[in-house]
Short mmCIF file of C-alpha atoms and ligand atoms in Angstrom, two decimals:
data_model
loop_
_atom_site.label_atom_id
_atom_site.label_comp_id
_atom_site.label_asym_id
_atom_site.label_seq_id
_atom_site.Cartn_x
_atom_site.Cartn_y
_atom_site.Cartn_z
CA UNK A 138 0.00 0.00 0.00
CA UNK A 139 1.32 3.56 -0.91
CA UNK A 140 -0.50 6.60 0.59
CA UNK A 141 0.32 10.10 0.97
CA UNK A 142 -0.45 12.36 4.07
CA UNK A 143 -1.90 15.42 3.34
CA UNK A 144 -2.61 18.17 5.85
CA UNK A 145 -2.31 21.93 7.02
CA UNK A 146 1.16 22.40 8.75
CA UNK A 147 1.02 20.32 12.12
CA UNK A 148 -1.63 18.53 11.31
CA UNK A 149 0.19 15.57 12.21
CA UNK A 150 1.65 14.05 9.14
CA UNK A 151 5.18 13.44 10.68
CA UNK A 152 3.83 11.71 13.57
CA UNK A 153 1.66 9.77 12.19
CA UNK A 154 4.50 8.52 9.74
CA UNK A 155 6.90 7.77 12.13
CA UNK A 156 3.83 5.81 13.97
CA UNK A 157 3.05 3.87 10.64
CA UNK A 158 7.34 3.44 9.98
CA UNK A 159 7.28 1.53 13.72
CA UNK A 160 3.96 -0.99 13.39
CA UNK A 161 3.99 -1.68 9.89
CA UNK A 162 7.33 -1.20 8.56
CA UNK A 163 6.91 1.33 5.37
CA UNK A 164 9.22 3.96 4.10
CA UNK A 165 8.79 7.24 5.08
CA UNK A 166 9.39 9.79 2.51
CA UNK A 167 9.02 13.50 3.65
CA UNK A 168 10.40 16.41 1.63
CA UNK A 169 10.54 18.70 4.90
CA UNK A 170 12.88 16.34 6.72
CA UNK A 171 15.13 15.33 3.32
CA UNK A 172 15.89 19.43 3.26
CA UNK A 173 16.10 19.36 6.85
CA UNK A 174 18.81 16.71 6.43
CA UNK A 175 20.44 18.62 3.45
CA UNK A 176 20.24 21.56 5.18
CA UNK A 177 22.07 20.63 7.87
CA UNK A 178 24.95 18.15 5.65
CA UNK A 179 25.10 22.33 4.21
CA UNK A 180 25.01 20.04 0.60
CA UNK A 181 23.96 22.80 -2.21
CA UNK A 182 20.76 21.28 -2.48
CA UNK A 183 20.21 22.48 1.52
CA UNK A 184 21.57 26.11 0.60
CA UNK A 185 19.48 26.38 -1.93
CA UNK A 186 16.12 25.13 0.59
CA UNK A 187 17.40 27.00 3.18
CA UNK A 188 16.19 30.53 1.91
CA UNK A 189 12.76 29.26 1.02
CA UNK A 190 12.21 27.17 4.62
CA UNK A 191 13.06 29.31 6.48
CA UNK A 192 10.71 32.10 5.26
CA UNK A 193 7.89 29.10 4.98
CA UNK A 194 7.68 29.68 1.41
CA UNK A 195 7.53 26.25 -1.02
CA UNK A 196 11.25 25.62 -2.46
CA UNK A 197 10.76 25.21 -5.71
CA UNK A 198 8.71 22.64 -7.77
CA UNK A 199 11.61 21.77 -10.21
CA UNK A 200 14.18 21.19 -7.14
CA UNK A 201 11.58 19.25 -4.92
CA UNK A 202 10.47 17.04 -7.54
CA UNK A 203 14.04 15.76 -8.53
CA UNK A 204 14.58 15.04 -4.34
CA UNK A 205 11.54 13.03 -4.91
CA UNK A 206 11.96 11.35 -8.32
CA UNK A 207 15.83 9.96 -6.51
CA UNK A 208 13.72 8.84 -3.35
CA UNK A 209 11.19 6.60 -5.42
CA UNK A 210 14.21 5.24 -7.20
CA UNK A 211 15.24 3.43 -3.87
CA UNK A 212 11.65 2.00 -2.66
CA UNK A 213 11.04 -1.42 -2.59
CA UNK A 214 7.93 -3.52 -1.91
CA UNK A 215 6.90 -2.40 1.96
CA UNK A 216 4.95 0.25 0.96
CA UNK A 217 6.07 4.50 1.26
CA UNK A 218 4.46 7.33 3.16
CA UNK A 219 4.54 10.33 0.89
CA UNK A 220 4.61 12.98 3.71
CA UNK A 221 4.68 16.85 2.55
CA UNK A 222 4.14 16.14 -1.13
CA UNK A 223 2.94 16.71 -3.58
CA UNK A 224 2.23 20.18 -1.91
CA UNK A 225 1.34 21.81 -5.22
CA UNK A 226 -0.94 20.87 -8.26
CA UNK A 227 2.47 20.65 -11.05
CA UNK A 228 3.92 18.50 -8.57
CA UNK A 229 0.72 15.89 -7.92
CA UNK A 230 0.95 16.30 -11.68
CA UNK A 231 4.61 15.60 -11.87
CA UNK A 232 4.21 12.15 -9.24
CA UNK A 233 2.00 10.72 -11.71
CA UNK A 234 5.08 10.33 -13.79
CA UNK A 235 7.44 9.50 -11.45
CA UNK A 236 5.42 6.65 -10.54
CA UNK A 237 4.75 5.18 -14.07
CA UNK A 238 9.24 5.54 -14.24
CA UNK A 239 9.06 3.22 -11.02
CA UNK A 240 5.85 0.97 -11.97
CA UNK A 241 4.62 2.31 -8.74
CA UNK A 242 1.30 3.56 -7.94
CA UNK A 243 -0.59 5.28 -4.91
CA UNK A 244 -3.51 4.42 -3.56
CA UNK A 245 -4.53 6.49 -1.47
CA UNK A 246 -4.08 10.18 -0.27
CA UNK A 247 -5.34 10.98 3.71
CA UNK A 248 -6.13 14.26 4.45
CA UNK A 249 -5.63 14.68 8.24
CA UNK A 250 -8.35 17.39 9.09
CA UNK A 251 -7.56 19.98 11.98
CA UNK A 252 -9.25 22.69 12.81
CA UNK A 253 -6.90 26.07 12.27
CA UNK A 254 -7.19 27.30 15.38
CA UNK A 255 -5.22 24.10 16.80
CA UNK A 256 -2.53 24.32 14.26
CA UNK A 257 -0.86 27.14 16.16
CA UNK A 258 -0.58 25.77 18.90
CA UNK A 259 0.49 22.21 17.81
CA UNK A 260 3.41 23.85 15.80
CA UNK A 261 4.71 26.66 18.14
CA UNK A 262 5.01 24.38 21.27
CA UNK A 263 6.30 21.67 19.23
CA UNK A 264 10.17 20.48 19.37
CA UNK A 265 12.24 18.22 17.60
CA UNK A 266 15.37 16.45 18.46
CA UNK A 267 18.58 17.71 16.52
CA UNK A 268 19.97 14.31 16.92
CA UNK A 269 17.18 11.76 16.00
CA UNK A 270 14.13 13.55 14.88
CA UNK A 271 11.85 12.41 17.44
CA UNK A 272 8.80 14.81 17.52
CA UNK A 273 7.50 16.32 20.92
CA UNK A 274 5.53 18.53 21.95
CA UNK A 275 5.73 20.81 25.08
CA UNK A 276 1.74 20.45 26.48
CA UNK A 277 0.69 17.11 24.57
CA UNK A 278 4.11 14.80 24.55
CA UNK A 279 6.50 16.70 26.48
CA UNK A 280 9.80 15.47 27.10
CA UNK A 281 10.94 13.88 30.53
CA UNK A 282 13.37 16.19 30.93
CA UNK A 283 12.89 19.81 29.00
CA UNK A 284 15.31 20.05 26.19
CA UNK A 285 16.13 16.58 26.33
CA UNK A 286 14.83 14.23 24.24
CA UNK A 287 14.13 10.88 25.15
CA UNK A 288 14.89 8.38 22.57
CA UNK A 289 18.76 9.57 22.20
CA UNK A 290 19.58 11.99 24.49
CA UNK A 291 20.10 15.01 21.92
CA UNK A 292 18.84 18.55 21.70
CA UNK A 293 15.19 18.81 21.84
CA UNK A 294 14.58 22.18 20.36
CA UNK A 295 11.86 24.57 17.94
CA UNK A 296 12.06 24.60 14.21
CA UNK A 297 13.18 27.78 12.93
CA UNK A 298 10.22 27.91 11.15
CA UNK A 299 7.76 27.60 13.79
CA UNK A 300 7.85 30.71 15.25
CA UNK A 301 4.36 32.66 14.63
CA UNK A 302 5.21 34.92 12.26
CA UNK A 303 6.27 32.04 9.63
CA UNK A 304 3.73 29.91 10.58
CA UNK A 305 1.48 32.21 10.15
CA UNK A 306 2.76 32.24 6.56
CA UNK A 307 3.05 28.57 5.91
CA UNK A 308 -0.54 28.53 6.98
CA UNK A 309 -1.25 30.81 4.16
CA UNK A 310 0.97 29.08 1.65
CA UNK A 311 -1.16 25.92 2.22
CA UNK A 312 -4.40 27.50 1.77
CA UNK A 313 -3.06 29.03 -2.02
CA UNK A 314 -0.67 26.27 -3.08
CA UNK A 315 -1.27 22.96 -1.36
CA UNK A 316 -5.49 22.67 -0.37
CA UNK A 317 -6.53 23.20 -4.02
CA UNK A 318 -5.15 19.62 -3.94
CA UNK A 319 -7.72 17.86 -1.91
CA UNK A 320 -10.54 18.89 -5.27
CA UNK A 321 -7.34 16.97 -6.82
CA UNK A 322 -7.18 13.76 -5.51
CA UNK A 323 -11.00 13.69 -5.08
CA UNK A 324 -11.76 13.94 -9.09
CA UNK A 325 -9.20 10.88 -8.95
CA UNK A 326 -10.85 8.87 -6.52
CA UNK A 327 -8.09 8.81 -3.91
CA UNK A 328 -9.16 11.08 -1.52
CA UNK A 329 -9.86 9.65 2.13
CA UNK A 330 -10.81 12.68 4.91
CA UNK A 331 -9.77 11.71 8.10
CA UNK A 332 -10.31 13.30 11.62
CA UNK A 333 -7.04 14.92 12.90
CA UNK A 334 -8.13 15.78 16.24
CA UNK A 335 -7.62 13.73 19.38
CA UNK A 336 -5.24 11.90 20.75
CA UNK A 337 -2.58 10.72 18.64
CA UNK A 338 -3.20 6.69 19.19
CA UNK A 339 -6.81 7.51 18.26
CA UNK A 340 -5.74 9.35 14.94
CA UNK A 341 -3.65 6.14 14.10
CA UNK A 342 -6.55 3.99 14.34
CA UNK A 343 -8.37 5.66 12.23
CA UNK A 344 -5.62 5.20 9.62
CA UNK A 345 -5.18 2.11 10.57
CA UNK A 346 -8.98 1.54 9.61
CA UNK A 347 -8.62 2.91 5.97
CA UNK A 348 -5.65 0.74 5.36
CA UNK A 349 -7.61 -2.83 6.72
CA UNK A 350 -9.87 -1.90 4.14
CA UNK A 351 -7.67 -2.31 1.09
P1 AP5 B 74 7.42 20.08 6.40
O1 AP5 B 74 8.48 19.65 7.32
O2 AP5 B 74 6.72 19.07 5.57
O3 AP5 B 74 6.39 20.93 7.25
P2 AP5 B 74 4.78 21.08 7.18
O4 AP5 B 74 4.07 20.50 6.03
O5 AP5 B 74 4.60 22.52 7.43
O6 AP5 B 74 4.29 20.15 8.25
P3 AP5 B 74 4.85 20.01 9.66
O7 AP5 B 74 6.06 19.10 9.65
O8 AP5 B 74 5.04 21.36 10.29
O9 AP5 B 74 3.62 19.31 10.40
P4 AP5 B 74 3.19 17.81 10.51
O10 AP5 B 74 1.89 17.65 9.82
O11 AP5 B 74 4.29 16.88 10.13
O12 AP5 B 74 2.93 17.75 12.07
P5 AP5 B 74 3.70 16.95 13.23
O13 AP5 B 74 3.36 15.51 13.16
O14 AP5 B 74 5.12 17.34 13.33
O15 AP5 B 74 7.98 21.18 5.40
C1 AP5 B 74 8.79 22.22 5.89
C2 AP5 B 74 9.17 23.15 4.77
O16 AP5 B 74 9.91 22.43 3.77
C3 AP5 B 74 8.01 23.79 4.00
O17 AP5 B 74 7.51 24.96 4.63
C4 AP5 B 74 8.66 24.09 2.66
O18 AP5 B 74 9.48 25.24 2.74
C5 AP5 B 74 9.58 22.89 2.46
N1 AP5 B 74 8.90 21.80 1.74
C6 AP5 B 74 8.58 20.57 2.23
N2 AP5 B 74 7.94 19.84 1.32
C7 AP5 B 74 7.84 20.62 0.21
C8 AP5 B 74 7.24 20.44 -1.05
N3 AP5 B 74 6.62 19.29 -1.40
N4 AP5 B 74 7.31 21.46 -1.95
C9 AP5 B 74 7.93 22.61 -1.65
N5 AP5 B 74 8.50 22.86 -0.45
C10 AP5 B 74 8.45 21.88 0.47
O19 AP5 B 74 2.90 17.54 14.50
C11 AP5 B 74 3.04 18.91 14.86
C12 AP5 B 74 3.02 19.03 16.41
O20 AP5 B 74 1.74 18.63 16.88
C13 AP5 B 74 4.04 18.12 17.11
O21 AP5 B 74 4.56 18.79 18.22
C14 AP5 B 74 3.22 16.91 17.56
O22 AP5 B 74 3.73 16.33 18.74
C15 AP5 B 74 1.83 17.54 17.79
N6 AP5 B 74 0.74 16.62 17.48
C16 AP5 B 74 0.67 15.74 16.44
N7 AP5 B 74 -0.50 15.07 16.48
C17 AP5 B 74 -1.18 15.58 17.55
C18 AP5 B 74 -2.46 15.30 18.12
N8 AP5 B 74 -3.27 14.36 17.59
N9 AP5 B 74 -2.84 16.00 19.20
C19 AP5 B 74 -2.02 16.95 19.75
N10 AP5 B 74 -0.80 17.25 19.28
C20 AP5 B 74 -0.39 16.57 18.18
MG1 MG B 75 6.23 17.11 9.41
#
């Protein structure tokens, strides 16, 4: 089974990967964390995200969809997690292609609904370990110890770009560039709404439910 997650910023598309990576084994592939990774390596590729991350604006299509096409390239039969794209109609367009170049297809695309006025919160009082990647979040899966994260040890700290202001536009960005996909994916058939709200073991089940059925 190949899916994508599709959601507002902090809707809960990284968690709920890493939650599907641990039960049932699939291969995660989000374009936030790849830059993240590049970014940090300071490989051109992450120089040239850099500027566009973190401002919250979309790097661009051309650059995101070669990241993707070499991902694909490497995916064998457990199933991927598209998480964070496509984020843009030329780029849902562009997958299509991609897949056919892999004899892949996806199945389905879960939209992870949450209500606006939680997304702020989720994404300003979340932090993320330097080290690992684990996801926390100061109110709803805090840390033991603050700062500390509790998988490795490392730095548990904020995204650049989830301080207000650039939330505030990524929030934006989504509405112009990225939710004019759901019409998308529900003209093809693929389009599963799911509630977002809740606890997180909740959410999963619900996902969980959608994939039993196929
Ligand atoms: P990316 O990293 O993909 O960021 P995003 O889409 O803005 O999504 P987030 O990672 O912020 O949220 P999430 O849905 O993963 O939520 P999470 O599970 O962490 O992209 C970053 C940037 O990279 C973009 O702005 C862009 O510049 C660039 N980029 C990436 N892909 C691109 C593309 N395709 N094209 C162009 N540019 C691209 O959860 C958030 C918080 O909420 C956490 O603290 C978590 O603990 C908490 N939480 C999760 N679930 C729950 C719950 N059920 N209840 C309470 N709290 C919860
Ligand atoms: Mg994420």
């Amino acid at each position: 089974m190949n899916i994508a997650l599709f959601g507002a910023p902090g809707a809960g598309k990284g968690t709920q990967s890493a939650a599907l990576v641990d039960r049932k084994g699939m291969k995660h592939i989000s374009t936030g964390d790849l830059f993240r990774y590049a970014i940090k390596n300071e490989t051109p590729l992450g120089l040239e995200a850099k500027k566009y991350i973190d401002a919250g604006n979309l790097v661009p299509d051309a650059v995101t969809i070669g990241l993707v096409r070499e991902e694909l390239k490497c995916v064998g039969d457990t199933g991927f997690i598209l998480d964070g794209f496509p984020r843009t109609v030329p780029q849902a367009e562009a997958l299509e292609g991609l897949l056919q170049e892999n004899g892949k297809t996806l199945d389905q695309v879960l939209f992870l609904e949450v209500p606006k006025g939680q997304l702020m919160s989720r994404l300003t009082g979340r932090r993320v370990c330097k080290s690992c990647g684990a996801v926390n979040h100061i109110d709803a899966k805090p840390t033991k110890i603050e700062g500390v994260c509790d998988i490795c040890g490392g730095e548990s700290v904020q995204r650049i770009d989830d301080q207000e202001e650039t939330i505030a536009n990524r929030l934006d960005v989504y509405e112009n560039s990225t939710a004019p996909l759901k019409s998308f994916y529900k003209e093809a058939g693929k389009l599963v709404e799911l509630d977002g709200t809740g606890p997180t073991d909740e959410v999963f089940e619900r996902i969980q439910e959608v994939l039993d059925r196929n």
